[in-house]
PDB file of C-alpha atoms in Angstrom:
ATOM      1  CA  MET A 417     135.067  94.266-113.845  1.00  0.00           C
ATOM      2  CA  PRO A 418     131.516  94.044-115.233  1.00  0.00           C
ATOM      3  CA  GLU A 419     132.337  90.696-116.819  1.00  0.00           C
ATOM      4  CA  LEU A 420     133.823  89.307-113.610  1.00  0.00           C
ATOM      5  CA  ALA A 421     130.843  90.655-111.650  1.00  0.00           C
ATOM      6  CA  ARG A 422     128.506  88.342-113.556  1.00  0.00           C
ATOM      7  CA  THR A 423     129.682  85.462-111.380  1.00  0.00           C
ATOM      8  CA  ARG A 424     131.638  87.075-108.537  1.00  0.00           C
ATOM      9  CA  ARG A 425     131.631  89.877-106.056  1.00  0.00           C
ATOM     10  CA  VAL A 426     134.194  92.377-107.322  1.00  0.00           C
ATOM     11  CA  ILE A 427     135.929  94.762-104.913  1.00  0.00           C
ATOM     12  CA  ALA A 428     138.076  97.376-106.669  1.00  0.00           C
ATOM     13  CA  PRO A 429     139.774  99.680-104.157  1.00  0.00           C
ATOM     14  CA  ASP A 430     141.965 102.583-105.168  1.00  0.00           C
ATOM     15  CA  LEU A 431     145.397 102.488-103.586  1.00  0.00           C
ATOM     16  CA  ARG A 432     146.021 104.856-100.678  1.00  0.00           C
ATOM     17  CA  GLY A 433     146.024 108.478-101.852  1.00  0.00           C
ATOM     18  CA  LEU A 434     144.851 107.680-105.388  1.00  0.00           C
ATOM     19  CA  GLY A 435     141.544 108.033-107.198  1.00  0.00           C
ATOM     20  CA  ALA A 436     138.650 108.542-104.792  1.00  0.00           C
ATOM     21  CA  THR A 437     140.643 107.962-101.600  1.00  0.00           C
ATOM     22  CA  THR A 438     141.672 110.518 -98.992  1.00  0.00           C
ATOM     23  CA  ARG A 439     144.906 112.307 -99.879  1.00  0.00           C
ATOM     24  CA  ALA A 440     146.793 110.783 -96.973  1.00  0.00           C
ATOM     25  CA  LEU A 441     149.977 112.404 -95.713  1.00  0.00           C
ATOM     26  CA  ARG A 442     151.808 109.128 -95.073  1.00  0.00           C
ATOM     27  CA  GLY A 443     151.515 105.364 -95.142  1.00  0.00           C
ATOM     28  CA  TYR A 444     152.543 104.620 -98.723  1.00  0.00           C
ATOM     29  CA  ASP A 445     154.819 101.688 -97.918  1.00  0.00           C
ATOM     30  CA  GLY A 446     153.699  98.258 -99.051  1.00  0.00           C
ATOM     31  CA  ALA A 447     153.001  96.880 -95.576  1.00  0.00           C
ATOM     32  CA  THR A 448     150.650  99.744 -94.714  1.00  0.00           C
ATOM     33  CA  ILE A 449     148.811  99.377 -98.014  1.00  0.00           C
ATOM     34  CA  ALA A 450     148.530  95.633 -97.382  1.00  0.00           C
ATOM     35  CA  GLU A 451     146.937  96.465 -94.043  1.00  0.00           C
ATOM     36  CA  ASP A 452     144.571  98.858 -95.843  1.00  0.00           C
ATOM     37  CA  ALA A 453     143.433  95.894 -97.952  1.00  0.00           C
ATOM     38  CA  ARG A 454     143.068  93.595 -94.944  1.00  0.00           C
ATOM     39  CA  ALA A 455     141.056  96.237 -93.087  1.00  0.00           C
ATOM     40  CA  LEU A 456     138.835  96.710 -96.131  1.00  0.00           C
ATOM     41  CA  LEU A 457     138.097  92.983 -96.244  1.00  0.00           C
ATOM     42  CA  ASP A 458     137.281  93.099 -92.522  1.00  0.00           C
ATOM     43  CA  ALA A 459     134.980  96.091 -92.997  1.00  0.00           C
ATOM     44  CA  LEU A 460     133.134  94.309 -95.803  1.00  0.00           C
ATOM     45  CA  GLY A 461     132.904  91.035 -93.887  1.00  0.00           C
ATOM     46  CA  VAL A 462     134.970  89.148 -96.456  1.00  0.00           C
ATOM     47  CA  ARG A 463     136.991  86.273 -95.005  1.00  0.00           C
ATOM     48  CA  THR A 464     138.961  85.280 -98.113  1.00  0.00           C
ATOM     49  CA  ALA A 465     139.424  86.797-101.551  1.00  0.00           C
ATOM     50  CA  ASP A 466     141.107  86.187-104.858  1.00  0.00           C
ATOM     51  CA  VAL A 467     143.531  89.105-105.083  1.00  0.00           C
ATOM     52  CA  ALA A 468     144.651  90.602-108.395  1.00  0.00           C
ATOM     53  CA  ALA A 469     147.219  93.395-108.583  1.00  0.00           C
ATOM     54  CA  LEU A 470     148.903  95.414-111.311  1.00  0.00           C
ATOM     55  CA  ASP A 471     152.002  97.623-111.170  1.00  0.00           C
ATOM     56  CA  LEU A 472     152.094  99.605-107.880  1.00  0.00           C
ATOM     57  CA  GLY A 473     149.641  97.159-106.322  1.00  0.00           C
ATOM     58  CA  VAL A 474     151.886  94.118-106.755  1.00  0.00           C
ATOM     59  CA  GLN A 475     154.274  94.548-103.811  1.00  0.00           C
ATOM     60  CA  PRO A 476     151.467  95.329-101.322  1.00  0.00           C
ATOM     61  CA  ALA A 477     149.522  92.323-102.638  1.00  0.00           C
ATOM     62  CA  VAL A 478     152.544  90.082-102.067  1.00  0.00           C
ATOM     63  CA  LEU A 479     152.926  91.423 -98.522  1.00  0.00           C
ATOM     64  CA  LEU A 480     149.212  90.868 -97.876  1.00  0.00           C
ATOM     65  CA  ALA A 481     149.545  87.259 -99.032  1.00  0.00           C
ATOM     66  CA  LEU A 482     152.741  86.673 -97.030  1.00  0.00           C
ATOM     67  CA  ARG A 483     151.433  88.219 -93.803  1.00  0.00           C
ATOM     68  CA  HIS A 484     147.800  87.108 -94.016  1.00  0.00           C
ATOM     69  CA  PRO A 485     147.827  83.936 -96.142  1.00  0.00           C
ATOM     70  CA  SER A 486     144.466  82.771 -94.812  1.00  0.00           C
ATOM     71  CA  ARG A 487     142.827  85.840 -96.374  1.00  0.00           C
ATOM     72  CA  VAL A 488     144.169  85.290 -99.922  1.00  0.00           C
ATOM     73  CA  SER A 489     142.764  82.264-101.725  1.00  0.00           C
ATOM     74  CA  ARG A 490     144.532  83.024-105.005  1.00  0.00           C
ATOM     75  CA  LEU A 491     147.009  85.686-106.087  1.00  0.00           C
ATOM     76  CA  VAL A 492     147.295  87.204-109.573  1.00  0.00           C
ATOM     77  CA  LEU A 493     150.196  89.593-110.144  1.00  0.00           C
ATOM     78  CA  MET A 494     150.782  91.637-113.287  1.00  0.00           C
ATOM     79  CA  GLU A 495     153.502  93.781-114.834  1.00  0.00           C
ATOM     80  CA  ALA A 496     155.679  94.759-111.896  1.00  0.00           C
ATOM     81  CA  PHE A 497     158.706  93.618-109.948  1.00  0.00           C
ATOM     82  CA  VAL A 498     158.774  92.065-106.506  1.00  0.00           C
ATOM     83  CA  GLU A 499     162.416  93.172-106.356  1.00  0.00           C
ATOM     84  CA  THR A 500     163.093  96.615-107.850  1.00  0.00           C
ATOM     85  CA  PRO A 501     165.409  96.275-110.858  1.00  0.00           C
ATOM     86  CA  VAL A 502     168.989  97.500-110.601  1.00  0.00           C
ATOM     87  CA  ALA A 503     168.335 100.045-113.355  1.00  0.00           C
ATOM     88  CA  PRO A 504     164.698 101.123-112.864  1.00  0.00           C
ATOM     89  CA  PRO A 505     162.941 103.353-115.427  1.00  0.00           C
ATOM     90  CA  TRP A 506     163.844 107.043-115.348  1.00  0.00           C
ATOM     91  CA  TRP A 507     160.592 108.168-113.739  1.00  0.00           C
ATOM     92  CA  PHE A 508     161.342 106.171-110.571  1.00  0.00           C
ATOM     93  CA  GLY A 509     164.107 108.653-109.793  1.00  0.00           C
ATOM     94  CA  PHE A 510     162.087 111.695-110.849  1.00  0.00           C
ATOM     95  CA  HIS A 511     159.082 110.668-108.782  1.00  0.00           C
ATOM     96  CA  GLY A 512     161.275 109.720-105.839  1.00  0.00           C
ATOM     97  CA  VAL A 513     162.642 113.204-105.087  1.00  0.00           C
ATOM     98  CA  PRO A 514     160.390 114.691-102.367  1.00  0.00           C
ATOM     99  CA  GLY A 515     158.375 117.653-103.601  1.00  0.00           C
ATOM    100  CA  LEU A 516     159.975 117.930-107.031  1.00  0.00           C
ATOM    101  CA  ALA A 517     157.735 116.152-109.523  1.00  0.00           C
ATOM    102  CA  GLU A 518     154.482 117.660-108.256  1.00  0.00           C
ATOM    103  CA  ARG A 519     155.902 121.183-108.529  1.00  0.00           C
ATOM    104  CA  VAL A 520     157.168 120.562-112.043  1.00  0.00           C
ATOM    105  CA  LEU A 521     154.029 118.828-113.322  1.00  0.00           C
ATOM    106  CA  ALA A 522     151.176 120.789-111.693  1.00  0.00           C
ATOM    107  CA  GLY A 523     149.161 122.232-114.544  1.00  0.00           C
ATOM    108  CA  HIS A 524     150.664 119.764-117.027  1.00  0.00           C
ATOM    109  CA  GLU A 525     149.039 116.569-115.738  1.00  0.00           C
ATOM    110  CA  ALA A 526     147.327 115.724-119.041  1.00  0.00           C
ATOM    111  CA  ASP A 527     150.562 115.859-121.038  1.00  0.00           C
ATOM    112  CA  TYR A 528     152.404 113.713-118.524  1.00  0.00           C
ATOM    113  CA  ILE A 529     149.646 111.122-118.142  1.00  0.00           C
ATOM    114  CA  ASP A 530     149.232 110.884-121.912  1.00  0.00           C
ATOM    115  CA  PHE A 531     152.872 109.824-122.160  1.00  0.00           C
ATOM    116  CA  PHE A 532     152.245 106.865-119.850  1.00  0.00           C
ATOM    117  CA  LEU A 533     148.920 105.935-121.449  1.00  0.00           C
ATOM    118  CA  ARG A 534     150.581 105.815-124.861  1.00  0.00           C
ATOM    119  CA  ALA A 535     153.674 104.019-123.581  1.00  0.00           C
ATOM    120  CA  GLY A 536     151.525 101.550-121.651  1.00  0.00           C
ATOM    121  CA  THR A 537     149.491 100.358-124.634  1.00  0.00           C
ATOM    122  CA  HIS A 538     150.502  98.298-127.635  1.00  0.00           C
ATOM    123  CA  ASN A 539     151.961 100.457-130.410  1.00  0.00           C
ATOM    124  CA  GLY A 540     151.110 103.560-128.377  1.00  0.00           C
ATOM    125  CA  GLN A 541     147.442 103.331-129.277  1.00  0.00           C
ATOM    126  CA  GLY A 542     146.323 104.961-126.027  1.00  0.00           C
ATOM    127  CA  ILE A 543     142.940 104.373-124.452  1.00  0.00           C
ATOM    128  CA  ALA A 544     139.338 105.465-124.895  1.00  0.00           C
ATOM    129  CA  PRO A 545     138.708 109.212-124.381  1.00  0.00           C
ATOM    130  CA  ALA A 546     136.380 108.684-121.422  1.00  0.00           C
ATOM    131  CA  VAL A 547     138.942 106.530-119.621  1.00  0.00           C
ATOM    132  CA  ARG A 548     141.707 109.026-120.395  1.00  0.00           C
ATOM    133  CA  LYS A 549     139.555 111.806-118.927  1.00  0.00           C
ATOM    134  CA  ALA A 550     139.029 109.799-115.740  1.00  0.00           C
ATOM    135  CA  PHE A 551     142.786 109.271-115.341  1.00  0.00           C
ATOM    136  CA  ILE A 552     143.549 112.947-115.784  1.00  0.00           C
ATOM    137  CA  GLU A 553     140.856 114.029-113.333  1.00  0.00           C
ATOM    138  CA  ALA A 554     142.120 111.528-110.753  1.00  0.00           C
ATOM    139  CA  TYR A 555     145.654 112.913-110.893  1.00  0.00           C
ATOM    140  CA  ALA A 556     144.833 116.608-111.289  1.00  0.00           C
ATOM    141  CA  GLY A 557     146.326 118.989-108.732  1.00  0.00           C
ATOM    142  CA  SER A 558     149.516 119.034-106.724  1.00  0.00           C
ATOM    143  CA  GLU A 559     148.070 116.986-103.828  1.00  0.00           C
ATOM    144  CA  SER A 560     146.906 114.186-106.107  1.00  0.00           C
ATOM    145  CA  LEU A 561     150.288 114.188-107.807  1.00  0.00           C
ATOM    146  CA  ARG A 562     152.080 114.151-104.464  1.00  0.00           C
ATOM    147  CA  CYS A 563     150.166 111.078-103.375  1.00  0.00           C
ATOM    148  CA  ALA A 564     150.946 109.310-106.628  1.00  0.00           C
ATOM    149  CA  PHE A 565     154.646 109.965-106.169  1.00  0.00           C
ATOM    150  CA  GLU A 566     154.644 109.028-102.472  1.00  0.00           C
ATOM    151  CA  HIS A 567     154.307 105.401-103.576  1.00  0.00           C
ATOM    152  CA  TYR A 568     157.676 105.708-105.298  1.00  0.00           C
ATOM    153  CA  ARG A 569     159.230 107.536-102.352  1.00  0.00           C
ATOM    154  CA  ALA A 570     158.215 104.649-100.090  1.00  0.00           C
ATOM    155  CA  MET A 571     159.767 101.996-102.341  1.00  0.00           C
ATOM    156  CA  PRO A 572     162.984 101.614-100.297  1.00  0.00           C
ATOM    157  CA  GLU A 573     160.883 100.953 -97.179  1.00  0.00           C
ATOM    158  CA  THR A 574     158.725  98.475 -99.075  1.00  0.00           C
ATOM    159  CA  ALA A 575     161.814  96.712-100.428  1.00  0.00           C
ATOM    160  CA  ALA A 576     163.132  96.341 -96.874  1.00  0.00           C
ATOM    161  CA  GLN A 577     159.795  94.899 -95.730  1.00  0.00           C
ATOM    162  CA  LEU A 578     159.834  92.326 -98.513  1.00  0.00           C
ATOM    163  CA  ALA A 579     163.455  91.406 -97.845  1.00  0.00           C
ATOM    164  CA  ALA A 580     162.759  90.925 -94.144  1.00  0.00           C
ATOM    165  CA  ASP A 581     159.775  88.635 -94.713  1.00  0.00           C
ATOM    166  CA  LYS A 582     160.981  85.036 -94.958  1.00  0.00           C
ATOM    167  CA  GLY A 583     157.538  83.553 -95.592  1.00  0.00           C
ATOM    168  CA  ARG A 584     156.329  81.788 -98.713  1.00  0.00           C
ATOM    169  CA  LEU A 585     153.320  82.193-100.963  1.00  0.00           C
ATOM    170  CA  SER A 586     151.399  79.000-100.314  1.00  0.00           C
ATOM    171  CA  MET A 587     148.277  79.849-102.324  1.00  0.00           C
ATOM    172  CA  PRO A 588     148.108  79.446-106.136  1.00  0.00           C
ATOM    173  CA  VAL A 589     149.928  82.359-107.757  1.00  0.00           C
ATOM    174  CA  THR A 590     149.624  83.513-111.360  1.00  0.00           C
ATOM    175  CA  ALA A 591     152.106  85.936-112.910  1.00  0.00           C
ATOM    176  CA  ILE A 592     150.921  87.694-116.055  1.00  0.00           C
ATOM    177  CA  GLY A 593     153.380  89.671-118.123  1.00  0.00           C
ATOM    178  CA  ALA A 594     153.244  91.867-121.186  1.00  0.00           C
ATOM    179  CA  GLN A 595     155.553  94.710-122.217  1.00  0.00           C
ATOM    180  CA  PRO A 596     157.902  95.827-120.796  1.00  0.00           C
ATOM    181  CA  VAL A 597     158.126  93.464-117.789  1.00  0.00           C
ATOM    182  CA  GLY A 598     157.580  90.229-119.717  1.00  0.00           C
ATOM    183  CA  ASP A 599     158.393  87.085-117.735  1.00  0.00           C
ATOM    184  CA  ARG A 600     160.695  88.759-115.206  1.00  0.00           C
ATOM    185  CA  LEU A 601     157.978  88.895-112.543  1.00  0.00           C
ATOM    186  CA  HIS A 602     157.409  85.155-113.019  1.00  0.00           C
ATOM    187  CA  GLN A 603     161.136  84.522-112.552  1.00  0.00           C
ATOM    188  CA  GLN A 604     161.288  86.659-109.400  1.00  0.00           C
ATOM    189  CA  LEU A 605     158.377  84.787-107.845  1.00  0.00           C
ATOM    190  CA  LYS A 606     159.829  81.307-108.375  1.00  0.00           C
ATOM    191  CA  PRO A 607     161.881  81.254-105.148  1.00  0.00           C
ATOM    192  CA  ILE A 608     158.934  82.184-102.901  1.00  0.00           C
ATOM    193  CA  ALA A 609     155.822  80.682-104.573  1.00  0.00           C
ATOM    194  CA  ASP A 610     154.832  77.045-104.026  1.00  0.00           C
ATOM    195  CA  ASP A 611     152.236  76.868-106.822  1.00  0.00           C
ATOM    196  CA  LEU A 612     153.191  79.287-109.605  1.00  0.00           C
ATOM    197  CA  THR A 613     151.873  79.703-113.141  1.00  0.00           C
ATOM    198  CA  GLY A 614     153.160  82.229-115.652  1.00  0.00           C
ATOM    199  CA  HIS A 615     151.542  83.711-118.755  1.00  0.00           C
ATOM    200  CA  LEU A 616     152.632  86.244-121.346  1.00  0.00           C
ATOM    201  CA  ILE A 617     150.096  88.264-123.322  1.00  0.00           C
ATOM    202  CA  GLU A 618     151.372  89.052-126.786  1.00  0.00           C
ATOM    203  CA  ASN A 619     150.970  92.448-128.440  1.00  0.00           C
ATOM    204  CA  CYS A 620     150.028  94.004-125.122  1.00  0.00           C
ATOM    205  CA  GLY A 621     151.352  97.042-123.304  1.00  0.00           C
ATOM    206  CA  HIS A 622     151.885  97.549-119.599  1.00  0.00           C
ATOM    207  CA  ILE A 623     148.273  98.488-118.768  1.00  0.00           C
ATOM    208  CA  ILE A 624     146.933  94.977-119.385  1.00  0.00           C
ATOM    209  CA  PRO A 625     143.306  95.432-118.221  1.00  0.00           C
ATOM    210  CA  LEU A 626     142.803  98.330-120.626  1.00  0.00           C
ATOM    211  CA  ASP A 627     144.936  97.059-123.492  1.00  0.00           C
ATOM    212  CA  ARG A 628     143.891  93.385-123.703  1.00  0.00           C
ATOM    213  CA  PRO A 629     140.897  92.838-121.402  1.00  0.00           C
ATOM    214  CA  ARG A 630     139.582  89.728-123.175  1.00  0.00           C
ATOM    215  CA  GLU A 631     142.922  87.950-122.977  1.00  0.00           C
ATOM    216  CA  LEU A 632     143.294  88.897-119.318  1.00  0.00           C
ATOM    217  CA  LEU A 633     139.801  87.648-118.494  1.00  0.00           C
ATOM    218  CA  ALA A 634     140.645  84.261-119.992  1.00  0.00           C
ATOM    219  CA  TYR A 635     143.545  83.870-117.558  1.00  0.00           C
ATOM    220  CA  LEU A 636     141.591  85.220-114.584  1.00  0.00           C
TER     221      LEU A 636
END
C-alpha cells in the first residue's frame, strides 16, 4: 500500500465484521458487502475506483463490478473462486457450521491463525512477527471469530446471487493466481469477462500481498 500510495489514493477497507469494523450480526453475503464498498465510495466522494480483491473479497468485488460497472474502472482478483469448487477445503465445512468453530477455537486463535499463515506462504515461511501479531489481535475473541466464519456461512447465499446475475464484466479484469488456486480463477472468469488477463506468480503462497509484494506490484 505505501508503494501504491506514491502515485494513487489507496483505500483499504476491512471486510464487514473483520479487523477494525463493527462486529455486525448479519450481512455477510457478497451482495451486501458489495453494497458496503459502494457506500464507502459514496461516503468518500469517489466516483470510480480500481478494485483489487483477494480471497474472501473476490466474490463481493465481482458483484460490485457486475451491479455497479460505472464505479469500477479496473478489477484485479486474486486467489479465490467465483464458483465454489465441488470439493472445497476442509475448513469451509468447519467454519460453515453455525456457532461451532468459534466455540472450539476461542483461546486458541494464535495456533489456528499460524496454520493459515504458514500454509498461505511459500514453503511455509510465515510472515513477519509484527504482521502475525496484527492478524492474531484482529481475530482474537469469540465475536471476532464468529464474524470471520459468518463469511463462510453466507457462501450459499452469495453463490445464488452470482448465479442469478446474468451481467458481464465489461471493465479490464486481471486474475492473479499463486498456490493453491493457480489459474482456476482465470478459467472461471473467461465466460463473463470481456477483457481478461491472467498471471501466475511462481513460488508464491495464497497470501500474495505478503508473500510476493514486489511481483504483485509489477502486475498492479
